[in-house]
mmCIF file of C-alpha atoms and ligand atoms in Angstrom:
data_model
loop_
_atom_site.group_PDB
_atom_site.id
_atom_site.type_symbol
_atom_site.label_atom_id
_atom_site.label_comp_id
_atom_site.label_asym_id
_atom_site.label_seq_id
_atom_site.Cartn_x
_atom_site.Cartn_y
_atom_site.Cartn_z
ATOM 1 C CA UNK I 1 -24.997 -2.553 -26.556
ATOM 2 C CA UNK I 2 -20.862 -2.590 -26.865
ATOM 3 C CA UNK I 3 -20.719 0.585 -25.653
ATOM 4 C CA UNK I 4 -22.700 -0.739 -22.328
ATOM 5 C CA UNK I 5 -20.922 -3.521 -22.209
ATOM 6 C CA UNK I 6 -17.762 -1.812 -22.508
ATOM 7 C CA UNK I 7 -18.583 0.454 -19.689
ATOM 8 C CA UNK I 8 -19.552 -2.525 -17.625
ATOM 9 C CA UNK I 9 -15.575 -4.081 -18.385
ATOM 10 C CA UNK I 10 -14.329 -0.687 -16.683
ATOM 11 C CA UNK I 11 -16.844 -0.728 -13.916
ATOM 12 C CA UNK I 12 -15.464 -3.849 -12.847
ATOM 13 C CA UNK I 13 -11.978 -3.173 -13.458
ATOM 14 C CA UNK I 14 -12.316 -0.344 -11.442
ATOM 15 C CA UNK I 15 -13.874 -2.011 -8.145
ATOM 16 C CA UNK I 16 -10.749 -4.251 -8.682
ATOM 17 C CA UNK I 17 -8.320 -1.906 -8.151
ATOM 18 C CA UNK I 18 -10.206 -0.827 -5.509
ATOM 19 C CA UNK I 19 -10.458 -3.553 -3.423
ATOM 20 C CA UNK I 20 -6.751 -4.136 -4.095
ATOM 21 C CA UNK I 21 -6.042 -1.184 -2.772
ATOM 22 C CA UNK I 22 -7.916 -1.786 0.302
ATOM 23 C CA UNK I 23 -6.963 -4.861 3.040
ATOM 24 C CA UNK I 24 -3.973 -3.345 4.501
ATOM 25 C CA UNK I 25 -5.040 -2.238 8.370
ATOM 26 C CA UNK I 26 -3.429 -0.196 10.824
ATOM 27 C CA UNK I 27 -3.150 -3.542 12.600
ATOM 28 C CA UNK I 28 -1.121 -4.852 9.344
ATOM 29 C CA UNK I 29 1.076 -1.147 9.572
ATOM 30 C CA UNK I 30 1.852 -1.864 13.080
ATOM 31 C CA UNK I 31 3.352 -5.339 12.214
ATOM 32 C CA UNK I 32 5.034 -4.697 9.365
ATOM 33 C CA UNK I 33 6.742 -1.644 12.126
ATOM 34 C CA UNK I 34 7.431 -3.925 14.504
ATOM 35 C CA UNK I 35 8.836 -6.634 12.103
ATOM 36 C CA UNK I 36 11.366 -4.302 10.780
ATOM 37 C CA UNK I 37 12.364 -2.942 14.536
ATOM 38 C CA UNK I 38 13.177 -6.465 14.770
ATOM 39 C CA UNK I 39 15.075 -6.971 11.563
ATOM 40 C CA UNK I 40 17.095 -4.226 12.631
ATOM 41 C CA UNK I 41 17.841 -5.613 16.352
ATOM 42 C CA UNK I 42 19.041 -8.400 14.557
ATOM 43 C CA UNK I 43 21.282 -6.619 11.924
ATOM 44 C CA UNK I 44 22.363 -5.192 15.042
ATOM 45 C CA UNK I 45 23.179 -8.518 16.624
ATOM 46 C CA UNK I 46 25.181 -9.989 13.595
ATOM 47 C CA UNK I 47 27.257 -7.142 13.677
ATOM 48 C CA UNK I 48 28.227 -7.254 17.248
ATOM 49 C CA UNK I 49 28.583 -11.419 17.065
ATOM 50 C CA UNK I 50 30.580 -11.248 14.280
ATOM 51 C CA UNK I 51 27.771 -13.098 11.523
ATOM 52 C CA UNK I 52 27.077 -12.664 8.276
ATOM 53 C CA UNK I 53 23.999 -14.769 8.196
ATOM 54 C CA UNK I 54 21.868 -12.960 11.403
ATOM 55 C CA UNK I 55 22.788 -9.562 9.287
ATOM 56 C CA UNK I 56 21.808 -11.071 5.785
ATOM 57 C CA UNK I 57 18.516 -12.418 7.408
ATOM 58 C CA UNK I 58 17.592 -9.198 9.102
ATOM 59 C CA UNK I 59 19.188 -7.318 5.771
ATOM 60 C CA UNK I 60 16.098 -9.970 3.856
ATOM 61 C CA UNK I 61 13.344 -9.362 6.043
ATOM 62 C CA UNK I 62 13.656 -5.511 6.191
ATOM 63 C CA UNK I 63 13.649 -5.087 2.423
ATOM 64 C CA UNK I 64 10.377 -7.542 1.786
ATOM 65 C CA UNK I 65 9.061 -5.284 4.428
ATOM 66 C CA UNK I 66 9.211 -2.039 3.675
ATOM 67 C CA UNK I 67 8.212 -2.601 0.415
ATOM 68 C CA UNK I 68 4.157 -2.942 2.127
ATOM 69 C CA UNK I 69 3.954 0.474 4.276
ATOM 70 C CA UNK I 70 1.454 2.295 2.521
ATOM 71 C CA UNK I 71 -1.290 4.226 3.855
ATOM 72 C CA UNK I 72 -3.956 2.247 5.527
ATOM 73 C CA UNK I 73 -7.728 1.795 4.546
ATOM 74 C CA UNK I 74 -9.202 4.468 7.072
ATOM 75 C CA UNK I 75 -6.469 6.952 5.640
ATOM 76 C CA UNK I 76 -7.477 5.725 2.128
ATOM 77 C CA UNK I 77 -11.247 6.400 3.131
ATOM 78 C CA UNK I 78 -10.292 9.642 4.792
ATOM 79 C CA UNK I 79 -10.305 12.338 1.353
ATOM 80 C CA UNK I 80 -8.546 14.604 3.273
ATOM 81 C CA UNK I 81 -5.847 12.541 4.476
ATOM 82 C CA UNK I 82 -5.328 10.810 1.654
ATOM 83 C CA UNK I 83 -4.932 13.448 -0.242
ATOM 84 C CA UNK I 84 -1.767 14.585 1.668
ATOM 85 C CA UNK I 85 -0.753 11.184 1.659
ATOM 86 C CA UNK I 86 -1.027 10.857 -2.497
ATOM 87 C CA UNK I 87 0.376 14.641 -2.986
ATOM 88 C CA UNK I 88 3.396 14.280 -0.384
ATOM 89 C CA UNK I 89 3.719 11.222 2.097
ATOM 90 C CA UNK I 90 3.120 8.904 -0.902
ATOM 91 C CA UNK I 91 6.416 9.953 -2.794
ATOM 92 C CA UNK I 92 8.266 10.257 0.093
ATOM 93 C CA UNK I 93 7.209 6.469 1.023
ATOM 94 C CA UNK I 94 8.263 5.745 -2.185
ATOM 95 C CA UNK I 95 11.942 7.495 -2.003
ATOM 96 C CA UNK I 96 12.326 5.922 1.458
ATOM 97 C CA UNK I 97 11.564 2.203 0.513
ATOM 98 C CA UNK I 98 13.798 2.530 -2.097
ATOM 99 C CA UNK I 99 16.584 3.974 -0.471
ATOM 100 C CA UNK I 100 15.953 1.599 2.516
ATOM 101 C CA UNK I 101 16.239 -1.144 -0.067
ATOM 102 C CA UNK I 102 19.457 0.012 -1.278
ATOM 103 C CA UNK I 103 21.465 0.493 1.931
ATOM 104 C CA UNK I 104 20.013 -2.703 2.788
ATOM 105 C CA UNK I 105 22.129 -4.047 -0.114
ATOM 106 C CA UNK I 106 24.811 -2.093 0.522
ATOM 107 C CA UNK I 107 24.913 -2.777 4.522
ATOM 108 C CA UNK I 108 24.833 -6.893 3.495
ATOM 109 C CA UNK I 109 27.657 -6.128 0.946
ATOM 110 C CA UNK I 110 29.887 -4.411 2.995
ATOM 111 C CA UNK I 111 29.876 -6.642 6.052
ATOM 112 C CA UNK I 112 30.382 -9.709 3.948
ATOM 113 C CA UNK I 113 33.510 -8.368 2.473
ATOM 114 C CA UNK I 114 34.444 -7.583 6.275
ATOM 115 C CA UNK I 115 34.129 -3.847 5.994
ATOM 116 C CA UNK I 116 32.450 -3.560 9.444
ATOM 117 C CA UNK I 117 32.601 0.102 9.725
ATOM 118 C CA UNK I 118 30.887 0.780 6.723
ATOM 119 C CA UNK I 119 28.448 -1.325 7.088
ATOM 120 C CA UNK I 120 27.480 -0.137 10.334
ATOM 121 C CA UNK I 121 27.393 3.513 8.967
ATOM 122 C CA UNK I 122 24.274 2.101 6.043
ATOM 123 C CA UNK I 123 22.753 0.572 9.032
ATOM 124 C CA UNK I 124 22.806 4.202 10.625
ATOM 125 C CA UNK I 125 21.591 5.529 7.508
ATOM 126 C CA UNK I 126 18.749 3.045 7.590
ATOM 127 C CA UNK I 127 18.107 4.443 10.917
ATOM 128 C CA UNK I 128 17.712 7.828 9.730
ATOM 129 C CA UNK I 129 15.137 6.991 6.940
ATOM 130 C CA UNK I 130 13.051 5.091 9.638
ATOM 131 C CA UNK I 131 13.232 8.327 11.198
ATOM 132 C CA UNK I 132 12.207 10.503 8.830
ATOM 133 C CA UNK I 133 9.040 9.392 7.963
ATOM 134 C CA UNK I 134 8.170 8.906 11.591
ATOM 135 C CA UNK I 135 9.334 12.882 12.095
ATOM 136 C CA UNK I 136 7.027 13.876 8.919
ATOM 137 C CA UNK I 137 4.414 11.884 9.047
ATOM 138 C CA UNK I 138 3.790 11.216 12.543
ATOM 139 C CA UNK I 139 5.795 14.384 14.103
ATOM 140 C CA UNK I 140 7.074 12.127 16.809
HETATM 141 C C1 HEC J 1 6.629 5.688 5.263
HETATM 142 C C2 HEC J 1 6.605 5.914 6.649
HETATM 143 C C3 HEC J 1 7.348 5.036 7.610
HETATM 144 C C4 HEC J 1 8.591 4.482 7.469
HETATM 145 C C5 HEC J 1 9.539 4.577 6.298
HETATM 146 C C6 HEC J 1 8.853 3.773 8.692
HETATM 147 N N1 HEC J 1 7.796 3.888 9.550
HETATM 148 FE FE1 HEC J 1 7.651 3.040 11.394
HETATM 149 N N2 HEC J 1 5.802 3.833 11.603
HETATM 150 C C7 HEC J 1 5.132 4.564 10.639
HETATM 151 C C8 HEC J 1 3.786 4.813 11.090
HETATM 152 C C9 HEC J 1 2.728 5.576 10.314
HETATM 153 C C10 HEC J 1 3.676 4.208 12.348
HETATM 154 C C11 HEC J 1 2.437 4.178 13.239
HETATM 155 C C12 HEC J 1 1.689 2.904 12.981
HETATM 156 C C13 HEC J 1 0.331 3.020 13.561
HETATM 157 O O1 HEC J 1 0.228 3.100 14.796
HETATM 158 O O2 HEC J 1 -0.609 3.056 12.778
HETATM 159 C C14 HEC J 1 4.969 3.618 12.653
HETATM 160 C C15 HEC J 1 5.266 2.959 13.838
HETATM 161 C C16 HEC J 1 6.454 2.282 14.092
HETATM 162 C C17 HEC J 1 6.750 1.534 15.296
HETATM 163 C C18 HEC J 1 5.815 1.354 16.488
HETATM 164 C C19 HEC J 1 4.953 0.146 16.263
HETATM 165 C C20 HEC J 1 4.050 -0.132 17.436
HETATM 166 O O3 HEC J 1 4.202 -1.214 18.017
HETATM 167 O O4 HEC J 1 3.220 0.724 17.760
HETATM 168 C C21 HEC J 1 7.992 1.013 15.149
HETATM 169 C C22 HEC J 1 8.736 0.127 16.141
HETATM 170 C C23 HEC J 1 8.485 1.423 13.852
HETATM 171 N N3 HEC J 1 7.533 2.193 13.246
HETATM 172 C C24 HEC J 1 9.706 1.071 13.341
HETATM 173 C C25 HEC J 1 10.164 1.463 12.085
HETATM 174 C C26 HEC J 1 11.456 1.091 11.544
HETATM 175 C C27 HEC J 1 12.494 0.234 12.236
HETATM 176 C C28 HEC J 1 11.540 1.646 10.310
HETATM 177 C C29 HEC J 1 12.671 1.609 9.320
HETATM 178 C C30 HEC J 1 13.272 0.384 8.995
HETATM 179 C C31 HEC J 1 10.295 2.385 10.089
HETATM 180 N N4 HEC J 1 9.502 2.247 11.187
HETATM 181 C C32 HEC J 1 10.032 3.075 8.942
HETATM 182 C C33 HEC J 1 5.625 4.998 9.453
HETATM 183 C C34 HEC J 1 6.853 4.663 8.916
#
């Protein structure tokens, strides 16, 4: 009777993780895209009008939201592609959002103490990680 009981517990835990895994929609990926294209017009902006905040609110927005790209459910329902996605595309997420995250920092940093040229070179190197998932993973 424990034992069954036992195996019930990880049944359910099980479906849990599940169904958090699940819930985030190509609709949801596009967003979360388009969000970020945003954040970095708007990085863009503060640089070119000369203001900290626009820059530290687009810096803000793109790190919350790169932390949420993740393969989608009908990638996570597709065995084959998510495979690929959890033997390469998922660590290479991973590497990007934190690297994104960093530069992010950095970029925010850098303009604050008025260095305006390096700044703008994190916000190119931002640029590049965008890039390279789209290259890989899309082969745009
Ligand atoms: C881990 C991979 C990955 C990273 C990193 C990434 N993207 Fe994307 N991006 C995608 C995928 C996948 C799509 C296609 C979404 C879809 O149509 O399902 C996409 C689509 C887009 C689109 C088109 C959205 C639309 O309206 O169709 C824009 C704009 C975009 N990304 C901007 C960015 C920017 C800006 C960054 C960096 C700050 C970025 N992406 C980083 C994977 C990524």
């Amino acid at each position: 009777m424990e034992r069954f009981l036992r195996h019930i517990t990880m049944l359910t835990a099980a479906t849990t993780v599940l169904v958090m895994a699940e819930g985030y929609t190509q609709a949801d990926r596009i967003a979360d895209m388009q969000k970020m294209a945003q954040a970095m017009q708007d990085i863009q902006s503060g640089f070119f009008y000369n203001n900290v905040d626009i820059v530290k609110a687009g810096t803000k927005v793109l790190k919350n939201t790169i932390v949420n790209v993740r393969p989608i459910d009908s990638e996570v329902n597709n065995k084959d592609i998510y495979e690929k996605w959890l033997n390469n595309d998922l660590k290479m997420t991973h590497k990007i959002q934190k690297k994104i995250k960093k530069k992010a920092t950095v970029l925010e940093e850098r303009f604050a103490d008025g260095d305006a040229i390096q700044a703008l070179q994190e916000y190119s190197r931002i640029a590049q990680q965008c890039m390279k998932c789209h290259v890989r993973l899309r082969k745009w």
